[in-house]
């Protein structure tokens, strides 16, 4: 179906006008816009308004032609505006001279970065990753780890109880350390065990620059025939060198944990020329040989097997590595802080 000849002629001449019009200045562009596309008197606008009145047989073809014309006119305006240059008031609201917007790039949280670093070292020595629940019972968190009932050692780790223990029921609590996962791993399978356990732990402590109500630990456990304190020292030395450099100086300081015997805390020497003595010892983790009572509580024969365990706070290590002096900043999600860790 073709459009009637008179309309066809109008369209063809309009098309010509649109294509030859001179758009060499901002004024000419504006004039062109008003003439063809102006809301009130633009000739294309007028044709669009007439679409409903066109004979239904021709309406579709007519509508299509008018829309094509409109697109051609708009394209001419746009091209002419670009040619006229940037930021010309009234003709374009796009300033082509502005620098592009750089999309914001995300980065890993310093705790994630540190966690990955730590686990990578141990994975390369054959440790596999295990996880456990953050809501624990008293037995896994304390009793099986050789904390005697009502023993003051339980106060070492101020606990958030969900249900206080009673004569009849075990207490339910937010785990105070990742050590209960040692118990779960040993109950679930047979030795040898060689695992690291990352996870979140909770302590009911006053919040300050150096302690927070939750933090993250990485636990390590290796149980097999003939595992010795020498093996423990070796793996921790490897670890400290990876994280703090080849020439790291570390020491084992005798300590106490109910679930290890003997127990030690590991310090590294932190060089600081502004301090008397040129630095200071900083504790990075707790460790020891798994107490035979713990092995017995999970049915592992302590006459046949020995093992070591260690546990470290990811926050502490991250703070040392990055020179962060307030733990709270790690949880504030302040972009000014986080964007420094690209
Ligand atoms: N669970 C101890 C703590 O939270 C750390 C530790 C783990 C110590 C394993 C020795 C062995 O402080």
Tab-separated table of C-alpha atoms and ligand atoms in Angstrom:
chain	number	residue	atom	x	y	z
A	1	UNK	CA	0.000	0.000	0.000
A	2	UNK	CA	1.505	3.379	-0.908
A	3	UNK	CA	0.918	6.723	0.694
A	4	UNK	CA	-1.076	9.191	-1.348
A	5	UNK	CA	0.964	11.161	-3.815
A	6	UNK	CA	0.551	14.584	-2.173
A	7	UNK	CA	1.700	13.339	1.207
A	8	UNK	CA	4.564	11.518	-0.455
A	9	UNK	CA	5.652	14.772	-2.060
A	10	UNK	CA	5.559	16.633	1.249
A	11	UNK	CA	7.694	13.966	2.870
A	12	UNK	CA	10.240	13.913	0.075
A	13	UNK	CA	10.697	17.658	0.094
A	14	UNK	CA	11.024	17.697	3.885
A	15	UNK	CA	13.623	14.997	3.667
A	16	UNK	CA	15.585	17.110	1.221
A	17	UNK	CA	15.356	20.215	3.398
A	18	UNK	CA	16.578	18.290	6.404
A	19	UNK	CA	19.520	16.865	4.588
A	20	UNK	CA	20.746	20.105	3.011
A	21	UNK	CA	20.115	22.562	5.862
A	22	UNK	CA	23.250	24.357	6.983
A	23	UNK	CA	24.120	23.569	10.609
A	24	UNK	CA	27.385	25.473	10.783
A	25	UNK	CA	26.656	27.483	13.946
A	26	UNK	CA	24.907	27.073	17.275
A	27	UNK	CA	22.187	29.451	16.119
A	28	UNK	CA	21.625	27.497	12.916
A	29	UNK	CA	21.341	24.266	14.877
A	30	UNK	CA	18.774	25.796	17.206
A	31	UNK	CA	16.807	27.216	14.293
A	32	UNK	CA	16.810	23.833	12.585
A	33	UNK	CA	15.600	22.161	15.761
A	34	UNK	CA	12.695	24.571	16.127
A	35	UNK	CA	11.778	24.374	12.468
A	36	UNK	CA	11.568	20.613	12.259
A	37	UNK	CA	11.249	19.317	15.778
A	38	UNK	CA	9.866	22.276	17.781
A	39	UNK	CA	7.033	21.250	20.057
A	40	UNK	CA	4.499	23.711	18.658
A	41	UNK	CA	5.374	24.405	15.036
A	42	UNK	CA	8.001	21.925	14.012
A	43	UNK	CA	7.055	20.410	10.686
A	44	UNK	CA	7.928	16.869	11.724
A	45	UNK	CA	6.056	17.352	14.988
A	46	UNK	CA	3.073	18.492	12.914
A	47	UNK	CA	3.206	15.373	10.789
A	48	UNK	CA	3.388	13.183	13.876
A	49	UNK	CA	0.251	14.814	15.209
A	50	UNK	CA	-1.487	13.985	11.955
A	51	UNK	CA	-0.772	10.276	12.059
A	52	UNK	CA	-4.122	9.387	13.702
A	53	UNK	CA	-6.017	11.201	10.940
A	54	UNK	CA	-4.368	9.370	8.056
A	55	UNK	CA	-6.404	6.811	6.204
A	56	UNK	CA	-5.941	3.539	8.136
A	57	UNK	CA	-4.664	1.835	5.016
A	58	UNK	CA	-1.769	4.315	4.784
A	59	UNK	CA	-1.219	4.978	8.473
A	60	UNK	CA	1.475	2.459	9.137
A	61	UNK	CA	3.666	3.370	6.166
A	62	UNK	CA	3.178	7.050	6.895
A	63	UNK	CA	4.057	6.685	10.563
A	64	UNK	CA	7.205	4.852	9.620
A	65	UNK	CA	8.337	7.534	7.186
A	66	UNK	CA	7.699	10.316	9.690
A	67	UNK	CA	9.642	8.502	12.376
A	68	UNK	CA	12.538	7.968	9.999
A	69	UNK	CA	12.558	11.661	9.201
A	70	UNK	CA	12.576	12.505	12.884
A	71	UNK	CA	15.543	10.185	13.461
A	72	UNK	CA	17.457	11.730	10.575
A	73	UNK	CA	16.822	15.249	11.904
A	74	UNK	CA	17.908	14.293	15.414
A	75	UNK	CA	21.035	12.622	14.110
A	76	UNK	CA	21.958	15.752	12.145
A	77	UNK	CA	21.555	17.900	15.276
A	78	UNK	CA	23.691	15.603	17.343
A	79	UNK	CA	26.438	15.433	14.761
A	80	UNK	CA	26.415	19.184	14.314
A	81	UNK	CA	26.615	19.751	18.075
A	82	UNK	CA	29.661	17.543	18.360
A	83	UNK	CA	31.249	19.402	15.480
A	84	UNK	CA	30.545	22.700	17.221
A	85	UNK	CA	32.699	21.619	20.142
A	86	UNK	CA	32.208	21.058	23.817
A	87	UNK	CA	29.907	22.485	26.405
A	88	UNK	CA	28.077	25.061	24.359
A	89	UNK	CA	25.307	26.406	26.519
A	90	UNK	CA	21.855	25.800	25.166
A	91	UNK	CA	22.836	23.291	22.533
A	92	UNK	CA	24.160	20.398	24.577
A	93	UNK	CA	24.330	19.480	28.223
A	94	UNK	CA	27.306	17.214	27.618
A	95	UNK	CA	30.758	18.673	28.236
A	96	UNK	CA	33.055	16.640	26.042
A	97	UNK	CA	36.153	18.212	27.535
A	98	UNK	CA	35.574	16.698	31.008
A	99	UNK	CA	37.853	13.797	31.902
A	100	UNK	CA	36.088	10.424	32.006
A	101	UNK	CA	34.775	9.083	35.273
A	102	UNK	CA	37.008	6.313	36.559
A	103	UNK	CA	34.857	3.481	37.910
A	104	UNK	CA	35.474	2.796	41.609
A	105	UNK	CA	37.554	-0.341	42.055
A	106	UNK	CA	36.944	-2.649	44.973
A	107	UNK	CA	39.750	-4.203	46.984
A	108	UNK	CA	40.196	-7.016	49.452
A	109	UNK	CA	39.704	-6.205	53.133
A	110	UNK	CA	43.039	-6.306	54.984
A	111	UNK	CA	41.678	-9.175	57.098
A	112	UNK	CA	40.825	-11.188	53.976
A	113	UNK	CA	44.238	-10.423	52.543
A	114	UNK	CA	45.976	-11.557	55.745
A	115	UNK	CA	43.760	-14.619	56.095
A	116	UNK	CA	44.647	-15.690	52.542
A	117	UNK	CA	48.330	-15.166	53.174
A	118	UNK	CA	48.251	-17.270	56.339
A	119	UNK	CA	46.248	-20.136	54.879
A	120	UNK	CA	48.403	-20.230	51.737
A	121	UNK	CA	51.545	-20.894	53.784
A	122	UNK	CA	49.993	-23.825	55.632
A	123	UNK	CA	48.224	-25.219	52.580
A	124	UNK	CA	51.592	-25.425	50.853
A	125	UNK	CA	52.692	-27.697	53.731
A	126	UNK	CA	49.768	-30.071	53.242
A	127	UNK	CA	47.302	-28.652	55.770
A	128	UNK	CA	43.682	-28.702	54.642
A	129	UNK	CA	41.074	-26.139	55.647
A	130	UNK	CA	38.267	-27.072	58.047
A	131	UNK	CA	35.486	-24.956	59.501
A	132	UNK	CA	33.146	-25.334	62.447
A	133	UNK	CA	30.096	-23.670	64.016
A	134	UNK	CA	30.309	-20.274	65.740
A	135	UNK	CA	27.608	-21.328	68.192
A	136	UNK	CA	29.120	-24.065	70.308
A	137	UNK	CA	28.358	-26.027	73.417
A	138	UNK	CA	30.398	-25.865	76.568
A	139	UNK	CA	31.732	-29.384	76.024
A	140	UNK	CA	33.423	-28.650	72.650
A	141	UNK	CA	34.603	-25.172	73.635
A	142	UNK	CA	35.903	-26.065	77.120
A	143	UNK	CA	35.412	-29.521	78.619
A	144	UNK	CA	36.833	-31.634	75.783
A	145	UNK	CA	39.752	-29.195	75.642
A	146	UNK	CA	40.676	-30.091	79.213
A	147	UNK	CA	39.198	-27.056	80.962
A	148	UNK	CA	38.067	-28.579	84.291
A	149	UNK	CA	34.527	-27.585	85.423
A	150	UNK	CA	34.481	-24.291	87.358
A	151	UNK	CA	38.204	-23.955	86.814
A	152	UNK	CA	39.550	-20.381	86.704
A	153	UNK	CA	41.037	-21.180	83.274
A	154	UNK	CA	37.516	-20.667	81.914
A	155	UNK	CA	37.796	-17.018	82.897
A	156	UNK	CA	40.788	-16.640	80.569
A	157	UNK	CA	38.251	-16.241	77.795
A	158	UNK	CA	35.273	-14.123	78.779
A	159	UNK	CA	32.356	-15.933	77.264
A	160	UNK	CA	29.092	-14.788	75.695
A	161	UNK	CA	26.635	-17.426	76.915
A	162	UNK	CA	23.445	-18.053	74.961
A	163	UNK	CA	22.288	-20.502	77.625
A	164	UNK	CA	24.075	-20.721	80.941
A	165	UNK	CA	25.150	-24.241	81.829
A	166	UNK	CA	22.994	-25.961	84.465
A	167	UNK	CA	23.370	-29.224	86.390
A	168	UNK	CA	21.346	-30.957	83.667
A	169	UNK	CA	22.310	-29.064	80.495
A	170	UNK	CA	25.531	-28.151	78.823
A	171	UNK	CA	25.861	-24.395	78.249
A	172	UNK	CA	25.419	-22.951	74.746
A	173	UNK	CA	27.790	-20.153	73.834
A	174	UNK	CA	29.516	-18.168	71.105
A	175	UNK	CA	32.835	-19.937	70.671
A	176	UNK	CA	35.686	-18.091	72.335
A	177	UNK	CA	38.337	-19.666	70.117
A	178	UNK	CA	38.681	-21.936	67.081
A	179	UNK	CA	40.084	-24.805	69.210
A	180	UNK	CA	36.668	-26.587	69.502
A	181	UNK	CA	37.021	-27.384	65.795
A	182	UNK	CA	40.090	-29.508	66.727
A	183	UNK	CA	37.689	-31.628	68.747
A	184	UNK	CA	35.149	-31.871	65.913
A	185	UNK	CA	37.818	-32.845	63.368
A	186	UNK	CA	39.278	-35.539	65.635
A	187	UNK	CA	35.838	-36.973	66.444
A	188	UNK	CA	34.885	-37.077	62.766
A	189	UNK	CA	37.770	-39.105	61.354
A	190	UNK	CA	40.914	-41.048	62.066
A	191	UNK	CA	44.480	-39.759	62.529
A	192	UNK	CA	46.643	-38.429	61.021
A	193	UNK	CA	45.049	-34.961	61.211
A	194	UNK	CA	46.654	-31.989	59.534
A	195	UNK	CA	44.237	-29.075	59.384
A	196	UNK	CA	43.984	-25.338	59.694
A	197	UNK	CA	40.768	-23.792	60.899
A	198	UNK	CA	39.973	-20.185	60.103
A	199	UNK	CA	36.972	-18.558	61.719
A	200	UNK	CA	35.273	-15.915	63.762
A	201	UNK	CA	35.411	-16.016	67.562
A	202	UNK	CA	33.723	-13.943	70.279
A	203	UNK	CA	34.799	-12.588	73.636
A	204	UNK	CA	32.903	-10.548	76.165
A	205	UNK	CA	35.613	-7.944	76.665
A	206	UNK	CA	35.591	-4.190	76.976
A	207	UNK	CA	36.005	-2.762	73.485
A	208	UNK	CA	39.146	-0.701	73.056
A	209	UNK	CA	41.877	0.031	70.541
A	210	UNK	CA	43.326	-3.415	71.182
A	211	UNK	CA	40.340	-5.676	71.773
A	212	UNK	CA	36.975	-6.178	70.173
A	213	UNK	CA	33.981	-8.375	70.976
A	214	UNK	CA	34.638	-10.478	67.909
A	215	UNK	CA	37.753	-11.281	65.964
A	216	UNK	CA	39.203	-13.984	63.721
A	217	UNK	CA	41.578	-16.807	64.443
A	218	UNK	CA	43.420	-19.424	62.465
A	219	UNK	CA	43.913	-22.657	64.356
A	220	UNK	CA	46.389	-25.327	63.333
A	221	UNK	CA	46.397	-29.000	64.342
A	222	UNK	CA	48.769	-31.770	63.371
A	223	UNK	CA	48.412	-35.192	64.992
A	224	UNK	CA	50.313	-38.257	63.831
A	225	UNK	CA	52.800	-40.807	65.103
A	226	UNK	CA	55.998	-39.154	66.263
A	227	UNK	CA	55.061	-35.469	65.924
A	228	UNK	CA	57.424	-33.408	68.080
A	229	UNK	CA	57.909	-29.947	69.459
A	230	UNK	CA	60.713	-29.610	66.864
A	231	UNK	CA	58.118	-30.016	64.092
A	232	UNK	CA	56.029	-27.298	65.692
A	233	UNK	CA	58.969	-24.911	65.910
A	234	UNK	CA	59.899	-25.607	62.309
A	235	UNK	CA	56.463	-24.917	60.833
A	236	UNK	CA	56.029	-21.741	62.878
A	237	UNK	CA	59.423	-20.479	61.845
A	238	UNK	CA	58.573	-21.081	58.188
A	239	UNK	CA	55.326	-19.227	58.757
A	240	UNK	CA	56.959	-16.225	60.454
A	241	UNK	CA	59.540	-15.942	57.670
A	242	UNK	CA	56.808	-15.950	55.012
A	243	UNK	CA	54.833	-13.233	56.761
A	244	UNK	CA	57.479	-11.022	58.279
A	245	UNK	CA	60.549	-11.597	56.109
A	246	UNK	CA	63.551	-13.918	55.912
A	247	UNK	CA	65.440	-12.279	58.771
A	248	UNK	CA	62.562	-12.378	61.282
A	249	UNK	CA	63.678	-12.990	64.859
A	250	UNK	CA	61.286	-15.061	66.962
A	251	UNK	CA	61.198	-16.673	70.378
A	252	UNK	CA	59.159	-19.336	72.152
A	253	UNK	CA	58.087	-18.206	75.617
A	254	UNK	CA	56.708	-20.809	78.061
A	255	UNK	CA	53.005	-20.283	78.702
A	256	UNK	CA	49.853	-22.101	79.709
A	257	UNK	CA	46.784	-23.407	77.854
A	258	UNK	CA	44.614	-26.191	79.322
A	259	UNK	CA	44.648	-28.101	76.012
A	260	UNK	CA	48.410	-28.124	75.351
A	261	UNK	CA	51.343	-29.366	77.393
A	262	UNK	CA	53.926	-27.956	77.174
A	263	UNK	CA	52.526	-24.641	75.963
A	264	UNK	CA	54.245	-21.596	74.529
A	265	UNK	CA	53.585	-18.183	73.172
A	266	UNK	CA	55.519	-17.023	70.142
A	267	UNK	CA	56.877	-13.485	69.940
A	268	UNK	CA	58.607	-11.749	67.082
A	269	UNK	CA	61.129	-8.967	67.486
A	270	UNK	CA	59.648	-5.738	66.158
A	271	UNK	CA	62.402	-3.316	65.194
A	272	UNK	CA	61.652	0.269	66.080
A	273	UNK	CA	64.514	2.748	66.235
A	274	UNK	CA	62.424	5.189	68.254
A	275	UNK	CA	62.204	2.768	71.153
A	276	UNK	CA	64.800	2.279	73.859
A	277	UNK	CA	66.505	-1.003	73.000
A	278	UNK	CA	65.709	-0.559	69.295
A	279	UNK	CA	62.414	-2.458	69.352
A	280	UNK	CA	60.228	-4.796	71.368
A	281	UNK	CA	58.856	-8.337	71.471
A	282	UNK	CA	55.313	-8.721	70.137
A	283	UNK	CA	53.228	-11.823	70.714
A	284	UNK	CA	51.796	-13.347	67.542
A	285	UNK	CA	50.336	-16.701	68.593
A	286	UNK	CA	49.801	-19.416	71.182
A	287	UNK	CA	50.820	-23.050	70.676
A	288	UNK	CA	51.893	-26.295	72.261
A	289	UNK	CA	51.783	-30.076	72.176
A	290	UNK	CA	48.223	-31.413	72.299
A	291	UNK	CA	47.530	-32.489	75.899
A	292	UNK	CA	47.049	-36.294	76.175
A	293	UNK	CA	43.752	-35.603	77.998
A	294	UNK	CA	42.417	-33.902	74.849
A	295	UNK	CA	43.394	-36.865	72.670
A	296	UNK	CA	41.674	-39.186	75.136
A	297	UNK	CA	38.487	-37.123	75.163
A	298	UNK	CA	38.104	-37.737	71.412
A	299	UNK	CA	39.195	-41.383	71.476
A	300	UNK	CA	42.687	-40.971	70.008
A	301	UNK	CA	45.326	-43.140	71.692
A	302	UNK	CA	47.895	-40.788	73.311
A	303	UNK	CA	50.381	-43.672	73.632
A	304	UNK	CA	50.468	-43.981	69.842
A	305	UNK	CA	49.856	-40.455	68.643
A	306	UNK	CA	51.233	-37.054	69.509
A	307	UNK	CA	50.449	-33.708	67.980
A	308	UNK	CA	50.857	-29.990	68.057
A	309	UNK	CA	48.349	-27.166	67.894
A	310	UNK	CA	48.601	-23.442	67.469
A	311	UNK	CA	46.191	-20.537	67.282
A	312	UNK	CA	46.639	-16.970	66.110
A	313	UNK	CA	44.510	-13.868	65.805
A	314	UNK	CA	44.223	-12.660	62.211
A	315	UNK	CA	43.579	-9.084	63.391
A	316	UNK	CA	46.803	-8.977	65.363
A	317	UNK	CA	48.860	-10.177	62.415
A	318	UNK	CA	47.115	-7.781	60.014
A	319	UNK	CA	47.721	-4.875	62.403
A	320	UNK	CA	51.415	-5.702	62.611
A	321	UNK	CA	51.836	-6.133	58.870
A	322	UNK	CA	50.006	-2.955	57.908
A	323	UNK	CA	50.902	-0.776	60.908
A	324	UNK	CA	47.292	-0.421	62.081
A	325	UNK	CA	47.111	0.736	65.694
A	326	UNK	CA	43.380	0.515	66.444
A	327	UNK	CA	41.522	-2.774	65.935
A	328	UNK	CA	38.133	-1.034	65.686
A	329	UNK	CA	38.959	0.513	62.325
A	330	UNK	CA	38.916	-2.993	60.821
A	331	UNK	CA	35.148	-3.163	61.390
A	332	UNK	CA	34.068	0.349	60.489
A	333	UNK	CA	33.908	-0.107	56.715
A	334	UNK	CA	35.348	3.350	56.211
A	335	UNK	CA	36.177	3.648	52.528
A	336	UNK	CA	39.063	6.047	53.193
A	337	UNK	CA	40.723	3.269	55.178
A	338	UNK	CA	39.745	0.320	52.978
A	339	UNK	CA	40.760	1.973	49.699
A	340	UNK	CA	44.376	1.977	50.877
A	341	UNK	CA	44.553	-1.792	50.456
A	342	UNK	CA	44.519	-2.145	46.679
B	1	LIG	N1	42.936	-21.207	71.623
B	1	LIG	C1	44.005	-20.373	72.104
B	1	LIG	C2	43.486	-18.947	72.284
B	1	LIG	O1	42.443	-18.647	71.793
B	1	LIG	C3	45.170	-20.355	71.158
B	1	LIG	C4	45.836	-21.698	71.045
B	1	LIG	C5	45.434	-22.618	70.096
B	1	LIG	C6	46.879	-22.043	71.918
B	1	LIG	C7	46.067	-23.860	70.005
B	1	LIG	C8	47.500	-23.251	71.840
B	1	LIG	C9	47.083	-24.145	70.887
B	1	LIG	O2	44.113	-18.130	72.905
